[in-house]
Short mmCIF file of C-alpha atoms in Angstrom, two decimals:
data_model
loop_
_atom_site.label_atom_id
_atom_site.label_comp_id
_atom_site.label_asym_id
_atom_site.label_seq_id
_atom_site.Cartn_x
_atom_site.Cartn_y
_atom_site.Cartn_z
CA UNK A 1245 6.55 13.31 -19.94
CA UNK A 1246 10.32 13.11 -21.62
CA UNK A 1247 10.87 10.73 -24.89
CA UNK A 1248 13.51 9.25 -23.26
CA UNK A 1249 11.52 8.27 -20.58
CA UNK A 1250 8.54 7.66 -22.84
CA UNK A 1251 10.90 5.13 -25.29
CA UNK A 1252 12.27 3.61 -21.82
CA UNK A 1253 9.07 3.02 -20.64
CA UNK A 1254 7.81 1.34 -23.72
CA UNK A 1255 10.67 -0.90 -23.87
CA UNK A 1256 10.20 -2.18 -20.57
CA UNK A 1257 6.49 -3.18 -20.95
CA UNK A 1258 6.95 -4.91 -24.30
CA UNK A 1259 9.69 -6.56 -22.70
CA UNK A 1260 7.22 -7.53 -20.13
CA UNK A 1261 5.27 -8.88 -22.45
CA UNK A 1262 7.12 -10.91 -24.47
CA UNK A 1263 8.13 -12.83 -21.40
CA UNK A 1264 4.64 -13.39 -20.29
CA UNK A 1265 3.75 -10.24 -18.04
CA UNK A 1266 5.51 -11.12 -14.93
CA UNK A 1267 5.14 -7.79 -13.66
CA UNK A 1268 2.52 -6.51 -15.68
CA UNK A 1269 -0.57 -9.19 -14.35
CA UNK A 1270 0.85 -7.63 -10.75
CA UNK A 1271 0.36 -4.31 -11.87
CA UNK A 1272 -2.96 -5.01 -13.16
CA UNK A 1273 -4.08 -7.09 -10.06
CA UNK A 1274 -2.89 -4.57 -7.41
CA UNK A 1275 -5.40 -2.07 -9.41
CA UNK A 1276 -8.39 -4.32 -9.80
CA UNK A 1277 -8.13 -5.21 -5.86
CA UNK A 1278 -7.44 -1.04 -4.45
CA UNK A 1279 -9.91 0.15 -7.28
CA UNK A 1280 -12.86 -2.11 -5.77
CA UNK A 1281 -13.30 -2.98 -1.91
CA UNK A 1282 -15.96 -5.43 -2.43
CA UNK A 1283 -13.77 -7.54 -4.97
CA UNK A 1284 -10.31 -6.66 -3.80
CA UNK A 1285 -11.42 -8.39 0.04
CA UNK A 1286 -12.49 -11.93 -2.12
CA UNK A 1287 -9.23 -11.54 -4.01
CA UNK A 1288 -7.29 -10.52 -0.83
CA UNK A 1289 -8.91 -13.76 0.78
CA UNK A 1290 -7.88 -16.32 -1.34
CA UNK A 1291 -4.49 -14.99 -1.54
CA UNK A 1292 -4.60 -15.48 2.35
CA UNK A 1293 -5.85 -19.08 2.45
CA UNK A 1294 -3.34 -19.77 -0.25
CA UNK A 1295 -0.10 -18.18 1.56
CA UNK A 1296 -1.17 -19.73 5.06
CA UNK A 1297 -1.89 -23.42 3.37
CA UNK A 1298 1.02 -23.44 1.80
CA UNK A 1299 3.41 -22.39 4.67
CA UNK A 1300 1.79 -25.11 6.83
CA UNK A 1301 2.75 -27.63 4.18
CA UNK A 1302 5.91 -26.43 3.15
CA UNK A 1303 7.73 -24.07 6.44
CA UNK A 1304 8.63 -26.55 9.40
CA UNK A 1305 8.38 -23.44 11.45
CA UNK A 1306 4.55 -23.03 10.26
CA UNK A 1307 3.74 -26.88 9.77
CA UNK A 1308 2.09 -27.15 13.74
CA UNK A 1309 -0.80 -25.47 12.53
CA UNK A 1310 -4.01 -26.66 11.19
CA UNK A 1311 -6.48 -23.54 10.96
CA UNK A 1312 -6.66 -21.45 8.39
CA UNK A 1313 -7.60 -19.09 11.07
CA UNK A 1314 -5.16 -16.36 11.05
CA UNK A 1315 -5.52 -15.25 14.36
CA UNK A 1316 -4.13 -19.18 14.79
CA UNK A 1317 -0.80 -17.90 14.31
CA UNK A 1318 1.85 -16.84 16.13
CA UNK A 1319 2.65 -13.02 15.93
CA UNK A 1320 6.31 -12.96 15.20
CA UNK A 1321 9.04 -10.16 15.33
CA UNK A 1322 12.92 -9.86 13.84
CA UNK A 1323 14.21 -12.07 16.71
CA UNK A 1324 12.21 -14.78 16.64
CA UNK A 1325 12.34 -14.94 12.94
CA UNK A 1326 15.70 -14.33 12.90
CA UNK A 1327 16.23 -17.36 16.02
CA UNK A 1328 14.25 -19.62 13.69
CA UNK A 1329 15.39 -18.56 10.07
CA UNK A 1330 15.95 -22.31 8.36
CA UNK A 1331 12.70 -23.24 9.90
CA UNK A 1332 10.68 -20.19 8.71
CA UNK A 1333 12.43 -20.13 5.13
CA UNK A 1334 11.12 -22.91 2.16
CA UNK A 1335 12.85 -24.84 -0.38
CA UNK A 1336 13.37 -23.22 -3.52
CA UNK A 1337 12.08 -26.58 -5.75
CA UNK A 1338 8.55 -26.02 -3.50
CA UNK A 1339 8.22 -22.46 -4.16
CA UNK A 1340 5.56 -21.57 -6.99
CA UNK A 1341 6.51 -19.53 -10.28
CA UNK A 1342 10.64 -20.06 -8.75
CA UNK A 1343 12.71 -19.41 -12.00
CA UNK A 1344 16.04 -20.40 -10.01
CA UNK A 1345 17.24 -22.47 -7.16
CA UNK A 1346 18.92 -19.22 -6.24
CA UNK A 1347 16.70 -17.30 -4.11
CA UNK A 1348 17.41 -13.17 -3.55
CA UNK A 1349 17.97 -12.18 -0.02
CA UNK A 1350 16.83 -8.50 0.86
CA UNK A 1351 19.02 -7.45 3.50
CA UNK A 1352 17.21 -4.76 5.89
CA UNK A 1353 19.52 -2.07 6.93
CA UNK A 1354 18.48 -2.53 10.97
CA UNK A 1355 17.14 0.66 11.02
CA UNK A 1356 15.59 -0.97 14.65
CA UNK A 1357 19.11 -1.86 15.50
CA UNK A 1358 18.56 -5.61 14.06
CA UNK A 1359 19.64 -6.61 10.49
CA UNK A 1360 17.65 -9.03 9.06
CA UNK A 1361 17.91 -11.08 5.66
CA UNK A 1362 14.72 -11.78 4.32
CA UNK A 1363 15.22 -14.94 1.13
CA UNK A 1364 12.15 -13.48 -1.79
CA UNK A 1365 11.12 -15.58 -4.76
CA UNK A 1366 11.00 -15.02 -8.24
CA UNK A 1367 7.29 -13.90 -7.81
CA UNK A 1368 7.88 -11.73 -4.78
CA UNK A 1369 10.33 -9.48 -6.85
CA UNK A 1370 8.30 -9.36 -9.54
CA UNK A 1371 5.19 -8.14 -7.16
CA UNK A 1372 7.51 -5.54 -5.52
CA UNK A 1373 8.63 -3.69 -8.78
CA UNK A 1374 4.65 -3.76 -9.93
CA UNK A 1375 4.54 -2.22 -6.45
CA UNK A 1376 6.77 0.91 -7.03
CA UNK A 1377 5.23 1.35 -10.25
CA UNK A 1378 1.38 1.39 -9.34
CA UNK A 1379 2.33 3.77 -6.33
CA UNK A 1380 4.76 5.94 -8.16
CA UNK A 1381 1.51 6.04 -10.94
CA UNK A 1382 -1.04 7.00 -7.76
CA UNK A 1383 2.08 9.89 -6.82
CA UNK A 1384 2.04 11.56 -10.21
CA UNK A 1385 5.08 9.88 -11.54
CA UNK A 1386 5.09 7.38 -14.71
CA UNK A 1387 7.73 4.74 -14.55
CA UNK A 1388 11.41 5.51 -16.33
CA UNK A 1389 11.01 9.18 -16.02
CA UNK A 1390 14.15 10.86 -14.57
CA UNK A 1391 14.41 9.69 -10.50
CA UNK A 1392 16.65 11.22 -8.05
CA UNK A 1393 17.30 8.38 -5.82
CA UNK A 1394 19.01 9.59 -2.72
CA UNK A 1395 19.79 6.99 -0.47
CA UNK A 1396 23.22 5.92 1.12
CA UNK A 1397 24.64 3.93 -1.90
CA UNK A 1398 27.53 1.61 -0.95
CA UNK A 1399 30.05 -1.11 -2.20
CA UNK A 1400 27.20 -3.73 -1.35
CA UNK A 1401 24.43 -1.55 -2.54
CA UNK A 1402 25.05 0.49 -5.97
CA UNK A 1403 23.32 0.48 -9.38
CA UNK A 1404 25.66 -0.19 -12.55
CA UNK A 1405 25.53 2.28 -14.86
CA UNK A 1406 23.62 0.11 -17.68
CA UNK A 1407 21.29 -0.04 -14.76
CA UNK A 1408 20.71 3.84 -14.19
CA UNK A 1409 20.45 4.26 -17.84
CA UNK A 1410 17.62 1.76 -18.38
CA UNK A 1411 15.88 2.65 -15.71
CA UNK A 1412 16.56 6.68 -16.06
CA UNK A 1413 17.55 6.78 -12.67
CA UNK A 1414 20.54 9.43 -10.99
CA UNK A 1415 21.81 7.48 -7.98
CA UNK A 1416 22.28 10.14 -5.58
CA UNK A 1417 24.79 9.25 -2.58
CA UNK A 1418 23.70 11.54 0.48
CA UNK A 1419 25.97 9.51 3.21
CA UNK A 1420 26.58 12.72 4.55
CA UNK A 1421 24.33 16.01 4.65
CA UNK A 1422 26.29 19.11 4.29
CA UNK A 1423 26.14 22.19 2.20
CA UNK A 1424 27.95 21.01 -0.63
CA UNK A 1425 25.93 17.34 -0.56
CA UNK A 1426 22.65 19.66 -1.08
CA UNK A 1427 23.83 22.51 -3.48
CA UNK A 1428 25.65 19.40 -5.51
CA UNK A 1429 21.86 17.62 -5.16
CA UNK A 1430 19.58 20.86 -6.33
CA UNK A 1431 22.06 21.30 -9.00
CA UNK A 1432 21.25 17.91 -10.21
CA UNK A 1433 18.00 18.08 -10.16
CA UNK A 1434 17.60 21.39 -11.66
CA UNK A 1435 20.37 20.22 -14.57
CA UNK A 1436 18.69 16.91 -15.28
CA UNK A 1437 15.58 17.37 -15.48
CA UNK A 1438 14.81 15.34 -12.50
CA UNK A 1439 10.92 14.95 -12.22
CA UNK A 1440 10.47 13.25 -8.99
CA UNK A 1441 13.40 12.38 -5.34
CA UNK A 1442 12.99 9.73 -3.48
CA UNK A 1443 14.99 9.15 -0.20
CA UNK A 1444 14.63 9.55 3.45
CA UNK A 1445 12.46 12.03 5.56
CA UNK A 1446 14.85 13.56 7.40
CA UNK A 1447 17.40 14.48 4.70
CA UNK A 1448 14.70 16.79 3.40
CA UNK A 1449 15.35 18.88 6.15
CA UNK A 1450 18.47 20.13 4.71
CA UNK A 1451 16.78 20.48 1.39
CA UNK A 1452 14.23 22.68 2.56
CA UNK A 1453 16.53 24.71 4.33
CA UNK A 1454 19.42 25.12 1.69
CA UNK A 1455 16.44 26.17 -0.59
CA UNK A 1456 14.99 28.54 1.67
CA UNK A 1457 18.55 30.58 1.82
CA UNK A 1458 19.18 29.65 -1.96
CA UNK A 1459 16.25 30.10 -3.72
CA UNK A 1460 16.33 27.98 -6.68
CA UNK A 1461 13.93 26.80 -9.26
CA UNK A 1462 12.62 23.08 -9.73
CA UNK A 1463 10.06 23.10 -13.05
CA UNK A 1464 10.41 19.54 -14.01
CA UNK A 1465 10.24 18.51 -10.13
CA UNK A 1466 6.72 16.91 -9.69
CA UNK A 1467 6.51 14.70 -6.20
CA UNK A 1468 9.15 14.13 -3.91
CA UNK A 1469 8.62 10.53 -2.07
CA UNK A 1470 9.90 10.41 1.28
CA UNK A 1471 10.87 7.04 3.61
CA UNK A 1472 12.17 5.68 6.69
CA UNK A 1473 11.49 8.42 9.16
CA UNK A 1474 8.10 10.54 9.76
CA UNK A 1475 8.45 13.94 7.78
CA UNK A 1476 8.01 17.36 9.69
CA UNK A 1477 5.13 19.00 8.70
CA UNK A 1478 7.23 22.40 8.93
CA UNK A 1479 9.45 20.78 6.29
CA UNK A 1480 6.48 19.37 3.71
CA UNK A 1481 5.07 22.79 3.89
CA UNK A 1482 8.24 24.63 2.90
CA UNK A 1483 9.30 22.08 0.39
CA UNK A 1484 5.44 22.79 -1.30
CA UNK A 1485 6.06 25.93 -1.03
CA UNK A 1486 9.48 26.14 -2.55
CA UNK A 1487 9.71 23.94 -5.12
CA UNK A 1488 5.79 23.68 -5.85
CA UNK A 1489 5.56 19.52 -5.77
CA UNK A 1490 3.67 17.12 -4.09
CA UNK A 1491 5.67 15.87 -1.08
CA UNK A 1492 4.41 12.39 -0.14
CA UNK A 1493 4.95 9.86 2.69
CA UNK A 1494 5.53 6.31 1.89
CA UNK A 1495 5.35 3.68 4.58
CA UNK A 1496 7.62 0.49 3.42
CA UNK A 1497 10.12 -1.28 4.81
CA UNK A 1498 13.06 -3.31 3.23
CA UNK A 1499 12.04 -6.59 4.04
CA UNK A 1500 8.39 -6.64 2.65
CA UNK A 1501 7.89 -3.47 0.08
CA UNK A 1502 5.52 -1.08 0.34
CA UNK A 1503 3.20 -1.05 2.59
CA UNK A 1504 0.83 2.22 2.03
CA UNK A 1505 1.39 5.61 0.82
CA UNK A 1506 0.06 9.66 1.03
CA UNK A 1507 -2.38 10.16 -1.51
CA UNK A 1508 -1.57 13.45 -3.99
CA UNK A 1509 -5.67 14.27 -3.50
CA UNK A 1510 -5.32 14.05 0.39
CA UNK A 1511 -4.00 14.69 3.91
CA UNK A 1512 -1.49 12.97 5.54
CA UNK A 1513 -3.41 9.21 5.64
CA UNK A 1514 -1.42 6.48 4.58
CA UNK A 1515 -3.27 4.96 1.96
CA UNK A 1516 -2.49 1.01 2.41
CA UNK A 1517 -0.99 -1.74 -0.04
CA UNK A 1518 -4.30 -4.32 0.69
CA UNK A 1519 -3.48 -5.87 -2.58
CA UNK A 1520 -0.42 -7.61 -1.37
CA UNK A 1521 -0.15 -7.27 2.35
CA UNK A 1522 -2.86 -8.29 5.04
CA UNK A 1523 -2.83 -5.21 8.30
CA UNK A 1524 -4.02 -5.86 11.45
CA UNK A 1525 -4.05 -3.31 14.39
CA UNK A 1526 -3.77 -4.98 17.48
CA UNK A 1527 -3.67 -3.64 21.61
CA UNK A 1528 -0.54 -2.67 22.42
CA UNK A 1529 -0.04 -4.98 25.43
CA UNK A 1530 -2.02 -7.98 24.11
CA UNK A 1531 -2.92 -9.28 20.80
CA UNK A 1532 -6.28 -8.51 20.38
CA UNK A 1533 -7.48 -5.94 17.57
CA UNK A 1534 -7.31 -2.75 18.87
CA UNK A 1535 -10.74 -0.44 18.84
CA UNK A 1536 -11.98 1.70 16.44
CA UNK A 1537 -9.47 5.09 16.34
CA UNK A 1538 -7.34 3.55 19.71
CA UNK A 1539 -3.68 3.56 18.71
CA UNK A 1540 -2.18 0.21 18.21
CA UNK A 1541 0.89 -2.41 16.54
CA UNK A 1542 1.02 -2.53 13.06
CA UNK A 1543 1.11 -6.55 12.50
CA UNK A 1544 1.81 -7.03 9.09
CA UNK A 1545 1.46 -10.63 6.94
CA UNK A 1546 3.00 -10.70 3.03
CA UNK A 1547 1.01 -12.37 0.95
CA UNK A 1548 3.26 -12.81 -1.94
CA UNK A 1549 6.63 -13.84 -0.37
CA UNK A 1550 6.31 -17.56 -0.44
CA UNK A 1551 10.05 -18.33 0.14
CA UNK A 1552 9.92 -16.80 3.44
CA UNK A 1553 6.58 -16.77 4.62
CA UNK A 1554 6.24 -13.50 7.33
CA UNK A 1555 2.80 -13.87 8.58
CA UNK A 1556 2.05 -11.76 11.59
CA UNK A 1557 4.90 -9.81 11.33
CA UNK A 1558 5.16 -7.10 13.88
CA UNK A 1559 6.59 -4.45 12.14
CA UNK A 1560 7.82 -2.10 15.42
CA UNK A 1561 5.44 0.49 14.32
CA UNK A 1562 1.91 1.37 16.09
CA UNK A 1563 -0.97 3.71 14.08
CA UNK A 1564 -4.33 4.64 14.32
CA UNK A 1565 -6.69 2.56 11.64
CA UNK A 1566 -9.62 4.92 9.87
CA UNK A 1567 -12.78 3.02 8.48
CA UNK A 1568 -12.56 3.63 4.26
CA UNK A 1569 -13.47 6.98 2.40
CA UNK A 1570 -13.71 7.95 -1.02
CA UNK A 1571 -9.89 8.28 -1.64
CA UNK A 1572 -9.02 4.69 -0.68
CA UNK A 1573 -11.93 2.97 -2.33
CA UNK A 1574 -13.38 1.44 0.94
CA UNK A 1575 -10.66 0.12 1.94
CA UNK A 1576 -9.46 1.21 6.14
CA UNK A 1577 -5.98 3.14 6.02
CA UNK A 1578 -3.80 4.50 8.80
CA UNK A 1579 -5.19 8.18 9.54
CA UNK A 1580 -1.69 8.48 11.82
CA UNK A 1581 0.73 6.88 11.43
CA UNK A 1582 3.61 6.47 14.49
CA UNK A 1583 7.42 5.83 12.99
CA UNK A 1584 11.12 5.92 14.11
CA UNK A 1585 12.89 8.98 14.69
CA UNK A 1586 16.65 8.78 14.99
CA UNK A 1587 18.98 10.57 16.52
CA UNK A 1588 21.23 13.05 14.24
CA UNK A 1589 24.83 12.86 14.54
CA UNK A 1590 27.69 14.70 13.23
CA UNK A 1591 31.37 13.62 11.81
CA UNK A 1592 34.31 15.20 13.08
CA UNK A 1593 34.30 17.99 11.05
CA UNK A 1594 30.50 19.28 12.09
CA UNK A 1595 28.91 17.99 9.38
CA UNK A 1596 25.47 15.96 10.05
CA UNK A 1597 25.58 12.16 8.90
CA UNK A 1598 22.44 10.48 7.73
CA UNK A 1599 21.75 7.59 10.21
CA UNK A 1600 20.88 5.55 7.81
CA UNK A 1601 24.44 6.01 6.43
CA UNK A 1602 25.31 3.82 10.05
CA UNK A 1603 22.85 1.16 8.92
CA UNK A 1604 23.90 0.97 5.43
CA UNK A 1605 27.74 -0.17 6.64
CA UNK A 1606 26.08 -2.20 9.83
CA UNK A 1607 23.76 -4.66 7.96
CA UNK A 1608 26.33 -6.26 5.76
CA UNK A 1609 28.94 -7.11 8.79
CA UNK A 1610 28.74 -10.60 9.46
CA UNK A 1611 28.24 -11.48 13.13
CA UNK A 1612 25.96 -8.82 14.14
CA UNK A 1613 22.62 -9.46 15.74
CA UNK A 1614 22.00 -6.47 17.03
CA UNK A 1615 23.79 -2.88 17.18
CA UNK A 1616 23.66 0.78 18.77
CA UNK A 1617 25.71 3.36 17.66
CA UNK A 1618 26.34 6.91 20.31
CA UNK A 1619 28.29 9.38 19.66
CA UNK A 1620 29.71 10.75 23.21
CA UNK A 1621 31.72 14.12 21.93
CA UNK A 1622 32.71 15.92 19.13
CA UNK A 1623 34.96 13.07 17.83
CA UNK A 1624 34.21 10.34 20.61
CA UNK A 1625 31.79 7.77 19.48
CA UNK A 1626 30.90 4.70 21.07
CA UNK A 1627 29.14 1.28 18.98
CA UNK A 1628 27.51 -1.20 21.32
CA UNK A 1629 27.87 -4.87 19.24
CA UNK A 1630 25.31 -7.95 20.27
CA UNK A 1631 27.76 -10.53 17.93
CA UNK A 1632 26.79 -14.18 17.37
CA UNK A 1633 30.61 -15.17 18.22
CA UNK A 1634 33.87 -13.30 18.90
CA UNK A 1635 34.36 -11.83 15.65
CA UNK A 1636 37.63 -8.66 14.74
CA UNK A 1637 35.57 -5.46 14.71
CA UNK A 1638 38.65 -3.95 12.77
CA UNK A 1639 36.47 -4.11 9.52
CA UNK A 1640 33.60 -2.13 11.13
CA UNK A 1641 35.99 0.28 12.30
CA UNK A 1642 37.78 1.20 9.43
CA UNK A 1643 34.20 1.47 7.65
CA UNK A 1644 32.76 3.82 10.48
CA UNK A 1645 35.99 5.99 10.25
CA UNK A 1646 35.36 6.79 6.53
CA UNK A 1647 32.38 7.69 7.08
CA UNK A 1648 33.13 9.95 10.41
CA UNK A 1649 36.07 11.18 9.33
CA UNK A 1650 40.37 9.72 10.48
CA UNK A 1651 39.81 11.98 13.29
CA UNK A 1652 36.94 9.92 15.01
CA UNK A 1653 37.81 7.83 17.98
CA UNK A 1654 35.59 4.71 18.22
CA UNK A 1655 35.01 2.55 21.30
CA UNK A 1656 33.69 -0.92 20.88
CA UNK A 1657 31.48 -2.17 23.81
CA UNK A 1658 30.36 -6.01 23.44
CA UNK A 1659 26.80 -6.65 25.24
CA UNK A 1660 24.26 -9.68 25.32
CA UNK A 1661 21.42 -7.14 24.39
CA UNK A 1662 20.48 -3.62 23.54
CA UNK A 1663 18.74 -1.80 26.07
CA UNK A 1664 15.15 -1.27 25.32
CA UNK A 1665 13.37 1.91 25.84
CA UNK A 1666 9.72 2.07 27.97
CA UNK A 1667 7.93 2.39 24.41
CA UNK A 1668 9.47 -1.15 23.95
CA UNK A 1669 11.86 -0.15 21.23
CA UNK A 1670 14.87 -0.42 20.89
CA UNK A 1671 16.96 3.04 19.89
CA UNK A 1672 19.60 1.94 17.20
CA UNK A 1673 21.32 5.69 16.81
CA UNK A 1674 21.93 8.00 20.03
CA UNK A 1675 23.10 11.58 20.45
CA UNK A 1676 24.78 11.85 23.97
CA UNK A 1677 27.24 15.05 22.88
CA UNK A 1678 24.99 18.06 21.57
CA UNK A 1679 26.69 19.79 19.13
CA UNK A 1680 26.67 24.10 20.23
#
């Protein structure tokens, strides 16, 4: 524990405090319900009947039904909530705890090929920063202590620098994974006394790698989270070995939070967010619940995001559901968990690009409903554009050729859908050109 992070830390929860506890009676109720099974399922029920009375009364998309019966409802994806966003989303003056008629939209990078804005209230936010402190607590990492965050950061997505300094956090820009990205990264880390990384799975690849060939020590490193992709076991054991840190999974997604995470004291279950977030592991061609240990769609309702209510929200993802052990308390959690792998591509210099990088630039082009990106040869890449109306693509270019490099050339192919693969998914980010 640093002072700085210590006096940071401090600040924040008297802060808190002062203005009633937003986020601290969040904290403290996602730790009485995952603490205590038997409680946490009465809590977790009346948070239920609450979300799905108020969405009949105040969402004209849910208003048609009666029950509060969830298995009433209609199990929804991106595209439907996407084809019936005004309908799905509430007023702000009917919204509980609002603070604003201006309600935050969390744009999802389309890491499925399909942005999506998601409107969250004033208590929403507040439950999704009590989030990422309880399960950065459960990881072995106190709030305001130095974070790596390595993510793609962009001109829509940054942190000021009042920002980083408050919250002790290094913003970490890893739109492209070469040599010098990762010596630059270790560097920092080992410089600044960085004590735990967050970003995606699959940049820790390179990590583990560079460090194998450049041995370098970590001591104030402590847990590394990783995201968005499944890790490789090959690469959690090297990075353990290595650096000496816990290496833990988190399973979230940009539109609702997070969702479950590795315990430090266990395997590789995903240890689930039950405190805001109802799971239900259904067949994978019907919706019924799936059987004890069969593998099956992770359908997903948010119990705290009254502004756009997602209930039933079929996340893309399938997993295998485990009855409750010591380490979660009772509650079930997903002993394996089935996520997205993308495709790696490479700029016109060689150098691998993080896919997310793709999604990052994507997500905040206006017209897109859905998009696949390919890259055909060494500089030939190809993006495949479902558009909601003939819109220049000149923007997107010039975007995509920063990234890639002047050298790139870029086709633009307009379709009426993306094709979808025989798992039913849709693959946003395609390798047709092997690099030798």
């Amino acid at each position: 524990m640093s002072i700085g992070g210590f006096l940071r830390r401090s600040i924040y929860w008297t802060n808190d405090f002062l203005h009633g506890s937003p986020v601290g009676k969040h904290y403290r109720d996602i730790h009485t319900i995952l603490s205590d099974e038997k409680r946490g399922k009465q809590l977790q029920a009346e948070s239920l009947k609450n979300l799905l009375e108020f969405a009949k009364k105040h969402s004209a998309f849910y208003s048609q039904y009666d029950s509060n019966d969830i298995t009433s409802f209609p199990i929804v994806n991106k595209n439907i909530l996407i084809a019936n966003h005004d309908k799905v989303a509430v007023k702000a003056e009917d919204i509980p705890e609002q603070k604003t008629k201006e309600i935050y939209v969390q744009r999802t990078s389309g890491s499925t090929g399909t942005p999506f804005a998601v409107p969250a209230d004033t208590r929403k936010r507040n439950r999704r920063i009590a989030e990422l402190k309880y399960f950065g607590m459960l990881g072995g990492f106190k709030s305001h202590e130095k974070l790596g965050q390595c993510r793609v950061w962009t001109k829509w997505h940054n942190k000021s620098k009042k920002q980083q300094f408050m919250e002790n956090i290094l913003a970490i820009n890893i739109s492209k994974m070469d040599n010098d990205t990762v010596k630059n990264l270790v560097e920092t880390v080992k410089n600044e006394h960085v004590v735990a990384l967050l970003g995606y799975a699959n940049w820790f690849d390179q990590i583990a790698q560079y460090l194998g060939e450049h041995p370098t020590p970590l001591p104030s490193l402590k847990v590394i989270f990783t995201g968005s992709e499944m890790l490789k076991e090959q690469t959690r054991s090297e990075l353990k070995r290595l650096i000496g840190c816990n290496v833990l999974e988190r399973y979230s997604n940009e539109e609702q939070g997070i969702l479950g995470q590795q315990s430090a004291k266990g395997e590789y279950e995903y240890y689930l967010n039950h405190a805001s977030y109802y799971f239900e592991i259904l067949k994978l061609d019907e919706d019924k619940p799936a059987d004890p240990g069969e593998l099956g769609r992770i359908v997903i309702t948010d119990l705290y995001n009254y502004a756009f209510p997602l209930i039933r929200y079929d996340t893309g993802d399938t997993a295998i559901m485990a009855e409750g052990n010591k380490l979660s308390h009772g509650w079930q959690y997903i002993s394996k968990l089935y996520g997205r792998r993308l495709d790696l591509i490479f700029d016109t210099n060689g150098n691998p690009v993080q896919p997310m990088a793709l999604a990052r630039i994507l997500k905040n082009l206006k017209g897109i409903i859905q998009w696949q990106f390919i890259q055909t040869g060494e500089h030939e890449y190809k993006i495949r554009l479902n558009m909601e109306e003939n819109i220049s693509t000149k923007e997107c270019e010039a975007e995509l050729r920063e990234l890639l490099g002047e050298r790139a050339e870029i086709s633009v192919e307009m379709v009426k859908e993306i094709p979808i693969l025989a798992s039913g998914k849709r693959k946003p980010v395609v390798n047709e050109w092997k690099k030798q």
